[in-house]
XYZ file of C-alpha atoms in Angstrom:
357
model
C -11.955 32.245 142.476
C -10.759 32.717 139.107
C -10.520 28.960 138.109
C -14.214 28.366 139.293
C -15.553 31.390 137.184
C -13.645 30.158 134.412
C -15.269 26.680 134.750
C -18.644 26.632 132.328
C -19.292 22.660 132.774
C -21.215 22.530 136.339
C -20.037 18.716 136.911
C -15.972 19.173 136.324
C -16.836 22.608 139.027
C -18.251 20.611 141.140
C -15.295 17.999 141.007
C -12.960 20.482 141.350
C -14.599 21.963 144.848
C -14.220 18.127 145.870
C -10.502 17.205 145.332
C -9.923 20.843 146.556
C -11.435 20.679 149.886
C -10.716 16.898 150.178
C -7.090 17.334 149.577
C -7.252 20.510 152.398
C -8.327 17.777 155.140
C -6.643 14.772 153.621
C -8.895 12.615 152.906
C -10.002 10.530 149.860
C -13.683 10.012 150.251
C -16.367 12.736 149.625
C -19.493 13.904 147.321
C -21.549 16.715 146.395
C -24.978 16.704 146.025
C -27.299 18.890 144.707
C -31.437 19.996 145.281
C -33.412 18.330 142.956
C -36.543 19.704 143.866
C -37.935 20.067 147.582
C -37.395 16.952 148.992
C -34.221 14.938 148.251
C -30.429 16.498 147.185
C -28.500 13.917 144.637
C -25.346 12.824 144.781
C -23.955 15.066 141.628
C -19.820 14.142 141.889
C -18.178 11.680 144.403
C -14.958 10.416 145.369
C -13.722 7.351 144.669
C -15.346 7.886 140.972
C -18.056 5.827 140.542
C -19.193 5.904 144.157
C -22.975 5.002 144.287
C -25.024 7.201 147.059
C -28.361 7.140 148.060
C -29.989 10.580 147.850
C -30.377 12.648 151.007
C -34.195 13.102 151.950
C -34.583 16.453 153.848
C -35.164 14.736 157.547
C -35.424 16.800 160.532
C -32.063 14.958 161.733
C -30.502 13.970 159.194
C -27.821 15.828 157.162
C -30.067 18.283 155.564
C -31.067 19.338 158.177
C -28.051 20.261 159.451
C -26.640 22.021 156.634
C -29.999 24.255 156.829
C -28.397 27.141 158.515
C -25.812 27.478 156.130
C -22.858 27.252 158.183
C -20.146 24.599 157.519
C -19.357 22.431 160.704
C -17.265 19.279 161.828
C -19.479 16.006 162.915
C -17.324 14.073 165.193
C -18.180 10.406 165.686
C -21.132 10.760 163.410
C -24.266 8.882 164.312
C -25.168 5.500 162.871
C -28.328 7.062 160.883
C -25.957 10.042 159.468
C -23.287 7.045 158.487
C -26.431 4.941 156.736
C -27.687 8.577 154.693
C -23.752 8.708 153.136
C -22.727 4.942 153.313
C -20.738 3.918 152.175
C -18.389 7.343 152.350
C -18.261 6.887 156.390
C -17.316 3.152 156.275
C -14.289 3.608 158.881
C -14.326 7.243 159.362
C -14.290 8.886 162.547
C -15.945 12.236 161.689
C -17.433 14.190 158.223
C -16.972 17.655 157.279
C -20.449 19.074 155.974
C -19.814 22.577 153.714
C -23.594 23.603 152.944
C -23.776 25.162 149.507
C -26.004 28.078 149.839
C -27.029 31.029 147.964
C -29.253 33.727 149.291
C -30.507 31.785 151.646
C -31.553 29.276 149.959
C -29.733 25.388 149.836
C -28.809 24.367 146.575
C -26.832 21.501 147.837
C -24.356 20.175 150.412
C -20.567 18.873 150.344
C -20.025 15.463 152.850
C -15.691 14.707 153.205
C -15.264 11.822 155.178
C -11.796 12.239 157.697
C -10.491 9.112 158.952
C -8.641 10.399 161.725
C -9.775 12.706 164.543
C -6.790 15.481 164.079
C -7.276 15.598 160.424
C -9.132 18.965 160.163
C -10.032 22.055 162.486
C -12.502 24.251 163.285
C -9.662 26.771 162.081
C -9.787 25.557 158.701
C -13.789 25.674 158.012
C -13.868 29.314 157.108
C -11.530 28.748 153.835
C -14.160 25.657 152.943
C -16.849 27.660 153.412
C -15.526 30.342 150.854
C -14.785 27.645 148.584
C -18.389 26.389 149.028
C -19.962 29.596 148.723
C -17.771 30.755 145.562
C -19.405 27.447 144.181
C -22.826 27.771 145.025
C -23.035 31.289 143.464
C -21.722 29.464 139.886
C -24.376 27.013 140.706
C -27.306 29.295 141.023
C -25.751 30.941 137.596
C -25.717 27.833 136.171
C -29.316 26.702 136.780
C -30.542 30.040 135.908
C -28.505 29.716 132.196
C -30.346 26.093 132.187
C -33.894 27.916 132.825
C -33.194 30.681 130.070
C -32.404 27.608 127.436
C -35.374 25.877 128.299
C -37.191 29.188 127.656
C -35.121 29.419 124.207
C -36.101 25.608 123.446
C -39.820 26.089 124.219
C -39.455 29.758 121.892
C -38.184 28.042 119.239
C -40.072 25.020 119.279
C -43.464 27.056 118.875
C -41.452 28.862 116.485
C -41.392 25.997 114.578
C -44.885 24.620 115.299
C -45.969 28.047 113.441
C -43.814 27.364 110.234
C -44.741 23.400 110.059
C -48.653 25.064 110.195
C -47.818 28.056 108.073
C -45.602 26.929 105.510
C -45.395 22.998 105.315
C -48.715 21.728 106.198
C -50.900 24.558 104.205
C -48.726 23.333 101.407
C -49.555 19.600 101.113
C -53.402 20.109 101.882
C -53.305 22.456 99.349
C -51.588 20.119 96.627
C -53.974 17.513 98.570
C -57.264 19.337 97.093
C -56.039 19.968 93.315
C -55.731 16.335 93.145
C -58.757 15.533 93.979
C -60.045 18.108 91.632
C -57.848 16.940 89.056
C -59.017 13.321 89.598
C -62.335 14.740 89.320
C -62.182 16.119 86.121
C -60.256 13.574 84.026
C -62.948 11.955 82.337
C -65.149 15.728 82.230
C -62.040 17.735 81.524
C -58.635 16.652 80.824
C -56.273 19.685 79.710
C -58.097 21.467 82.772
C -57.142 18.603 85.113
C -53.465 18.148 83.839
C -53.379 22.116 84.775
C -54.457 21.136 88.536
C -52.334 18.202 88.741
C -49.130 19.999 86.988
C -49.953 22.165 89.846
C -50.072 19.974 92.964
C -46.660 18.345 91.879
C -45.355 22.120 91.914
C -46.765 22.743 95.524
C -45.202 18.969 96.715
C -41.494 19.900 95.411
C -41.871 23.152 96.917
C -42.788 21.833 100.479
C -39.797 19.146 100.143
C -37.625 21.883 99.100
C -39.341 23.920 102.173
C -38.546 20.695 104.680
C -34.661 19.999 103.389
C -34.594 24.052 104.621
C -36.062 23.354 107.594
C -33.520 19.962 108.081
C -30.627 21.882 107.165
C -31.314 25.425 109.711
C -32.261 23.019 112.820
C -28.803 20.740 112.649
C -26.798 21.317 115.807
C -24.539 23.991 115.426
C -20.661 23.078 116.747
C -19.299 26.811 118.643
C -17.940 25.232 121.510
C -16.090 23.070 119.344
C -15.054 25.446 116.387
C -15.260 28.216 117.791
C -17.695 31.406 115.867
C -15.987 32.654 112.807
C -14.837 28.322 111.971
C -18.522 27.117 112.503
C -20.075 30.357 109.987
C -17.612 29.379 107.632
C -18.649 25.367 107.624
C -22.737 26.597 108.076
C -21.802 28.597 104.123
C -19.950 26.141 102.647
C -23.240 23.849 103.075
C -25.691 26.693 102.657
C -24.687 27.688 98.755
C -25.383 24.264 97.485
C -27.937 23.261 99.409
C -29.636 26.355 98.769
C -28.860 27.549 95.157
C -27.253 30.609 96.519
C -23.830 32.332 95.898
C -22.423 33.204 99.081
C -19.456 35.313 99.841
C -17.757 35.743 103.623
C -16.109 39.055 103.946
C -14.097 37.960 107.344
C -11.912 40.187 109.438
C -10.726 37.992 112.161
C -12.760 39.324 115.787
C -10.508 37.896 118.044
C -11.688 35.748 121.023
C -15.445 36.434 121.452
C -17.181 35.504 124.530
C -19.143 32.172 124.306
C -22.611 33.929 124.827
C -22.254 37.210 122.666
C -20.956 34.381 120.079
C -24.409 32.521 120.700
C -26.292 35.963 120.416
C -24.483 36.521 117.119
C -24.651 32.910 115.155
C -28.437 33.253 116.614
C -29.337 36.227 114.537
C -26.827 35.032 111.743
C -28.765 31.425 111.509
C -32.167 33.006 111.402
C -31.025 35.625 108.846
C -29.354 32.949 106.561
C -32.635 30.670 106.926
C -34.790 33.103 106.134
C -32.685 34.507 103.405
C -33.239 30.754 101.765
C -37.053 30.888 102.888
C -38.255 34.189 101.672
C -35.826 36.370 100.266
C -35.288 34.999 95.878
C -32.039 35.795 96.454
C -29.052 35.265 94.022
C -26.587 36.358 95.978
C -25.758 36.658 100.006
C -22.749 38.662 101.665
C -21.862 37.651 105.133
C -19.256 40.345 106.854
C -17.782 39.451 110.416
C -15.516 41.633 112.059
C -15.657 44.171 114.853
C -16.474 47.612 114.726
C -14.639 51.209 115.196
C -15.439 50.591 119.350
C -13.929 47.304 119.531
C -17.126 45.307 119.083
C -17.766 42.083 117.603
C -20.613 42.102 115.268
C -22.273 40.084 112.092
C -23.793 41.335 108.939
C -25.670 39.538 106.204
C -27.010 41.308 103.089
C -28.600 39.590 100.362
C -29.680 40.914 96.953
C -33.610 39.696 97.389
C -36.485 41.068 97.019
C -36.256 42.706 100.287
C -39.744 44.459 101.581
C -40.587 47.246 103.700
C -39.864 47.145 107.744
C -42.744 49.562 108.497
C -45.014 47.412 107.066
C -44.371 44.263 108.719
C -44.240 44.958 112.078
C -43.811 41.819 114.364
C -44.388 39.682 111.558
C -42.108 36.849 110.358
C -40.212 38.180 107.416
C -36.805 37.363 105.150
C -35.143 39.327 108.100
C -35.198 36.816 110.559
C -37.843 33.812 111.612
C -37.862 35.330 114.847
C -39.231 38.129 113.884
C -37.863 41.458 113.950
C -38.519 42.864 117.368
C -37.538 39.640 118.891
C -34.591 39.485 116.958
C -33.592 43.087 118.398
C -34.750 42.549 121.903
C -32.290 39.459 121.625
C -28.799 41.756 120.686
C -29.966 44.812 122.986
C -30.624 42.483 125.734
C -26.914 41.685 126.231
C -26.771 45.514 125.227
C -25.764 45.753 121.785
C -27.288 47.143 118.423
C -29.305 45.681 115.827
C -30.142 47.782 112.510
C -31.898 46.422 109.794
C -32.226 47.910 106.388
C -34.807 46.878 103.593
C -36.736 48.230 100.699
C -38.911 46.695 98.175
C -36.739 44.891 95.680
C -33.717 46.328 96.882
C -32.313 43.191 98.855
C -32.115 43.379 102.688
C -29.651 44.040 105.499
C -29.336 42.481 108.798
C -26.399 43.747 111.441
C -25.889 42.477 114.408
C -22.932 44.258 117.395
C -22.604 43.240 120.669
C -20.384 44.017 123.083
């Protein structure tokens, strides 16, 4: 139980349940598939490696069908249809073992071992295969509802960006786009007046390349499973002064381990302050602290010397606090029930704190 909780990648989980329950009824041949959708369940892991399996269509006799009522049974001397759904698993066996892998009722997939001899396993022994099936099926269901929240997160921030390409970017160039035309315009009429208009344009074009290199440099993938929190921050500054013209200080007092999604809550809110900091704030100066508070708590700070603005004013609007926006930025670290406090005033710089337990 603890080694399949402590298991985040869903494919080496579901390898592990195989050579598990494989090596409990001695034999070498088995897969796992999983519901893709109503109709068919895909062969997700299989032993040998490499194994290539048809996907199991949900028949009203074929294996599916069986593993419907969620209990785990023994098929001895397996029909030829069953043996043509998994072939070529069955090639010589002389029964499977079939461990449905079910969660609230519902089939999420189905684990086929293939016994060569007719003594190998029990009926004694299907209650411990069944735990281990349901244990995994519960990570399962966890895992495809972390999978639905990203895809959430990736459409958010996609339309996220969609607003700043419109907002920022795109306004930009159509703008510079109509002073030259006026300043082709008035060349032969006007020529100090058009060098004023075209002076102008190239000022609105650096600004929106200077706008996309932000843009480049806040969506590059982001390495915490690799690095670890406090490691990638440090690497995401050391780019983030030069590339932004901003002094940047890191005031670190080591948190410890940090669980991998409050760390993905945190570097979240840190990003989108840091990027917005670059976007919106004029600041000369940025001060990122990272440590953990008087209760134990991890948490991330960054204050920058801006212009800063007032909170009341801005409401859900996008502001140098965060690109998400403020209330989603707080909904965000009180969803996983921990604080966020901003605090801002008109030319008085900005601060953005992040805890979470």
């Amino acid at each position: 139980d603890r080694s399949i909780r402590a298991e985040g990648n869903l494919e080496r989980l579901l390898g592990s349940l195989l050579e598990s329950t494989l090596d409990r009824v001695s034999a070498t041949r088995g897969a796992v598939y999983l519901a893709d959708g109503d109709r068919v369940l895909k062969a997700s892991v299989a032993r040998p490696a490499g194994t290539q399996l048809a996907p199991l269509a949900r028949t009203e006799d074929g294996l599916v069908a069986l593993a419907t009522d969620g209990r785990p049974r023994i098929v001895r001397a397996p029909s030829e249809k069953l043996r043509a759904e998994v072939a070529p698993l069955l090639d010589g066996s002389a029964s499977l073992v079939l461990l449905p892998l079910q969660a609230d009722r519902e089939l999420l997939g189905v684990a086929v071992l293939a016994v060569d001899q007719d003594d190998a396993v029990q009926d004694a022994q299907l209650p411990f295969l069944s735990l281990l099936a349901g244990q995994v099926a519960l990570a399962v269901r966890n895992a495809r509802a972390y999978l639905h929240s990203e895809e959430l997160a990736i459409g958010e921030e996609r339309s996220r960006i969609a607003r700043e390409i419109h907002d920022g970017v795109a306004q930009s160039l159509a703008f510079a786009a109509l002073k030259i035309d006026l300043g082709r315009k008035l060349i032969d009429r006007d020529a100090n007046r058009s060098r004023d208009e075209l002076l102008q344009a190239a000022e609105t074009v650096r600004e929106a390349i200077r706008e996309v290199r932000r843009s480049i440099f806040a969506l590059r993938p982001v390495t915490l499973e690799r690095f670890g929190f406090t490691e990638t921050v440090r690497r995401y500054l050391a780019d983030f002064g030069p590339q932004n013209g901003v002094r940047v200080d890191l005031d670190l007092d080591d948190p410890g381990e940090i669980e991998v999604r409050v760390e993905a809550v945190l570097f979240r809110i840190f990003q989108e302050a840091m990027h917005n900091v670059a976007k919106h704030a004029q600041a000369g100066t940025v001060r990122v602290r990272i440590g953990r508070n008087e209760a134990g708590h991890p948490f991330v700070e960054v204050e920058d010397d801006g212009r800063g603005f007032d909170p009341h004013k801005v409401g859900r609007r996008v502001t140098s606090a965060g690109g998400l926006g403020l209330l989603q930025m707080r909904e965000r670290v009180e969803g996983r029930g921990g604080r966020f406090e901003l605090r801002s005033r008109e030319g008085g710089g900005t601060v953005v704190r992040a805890e979470v337990p």
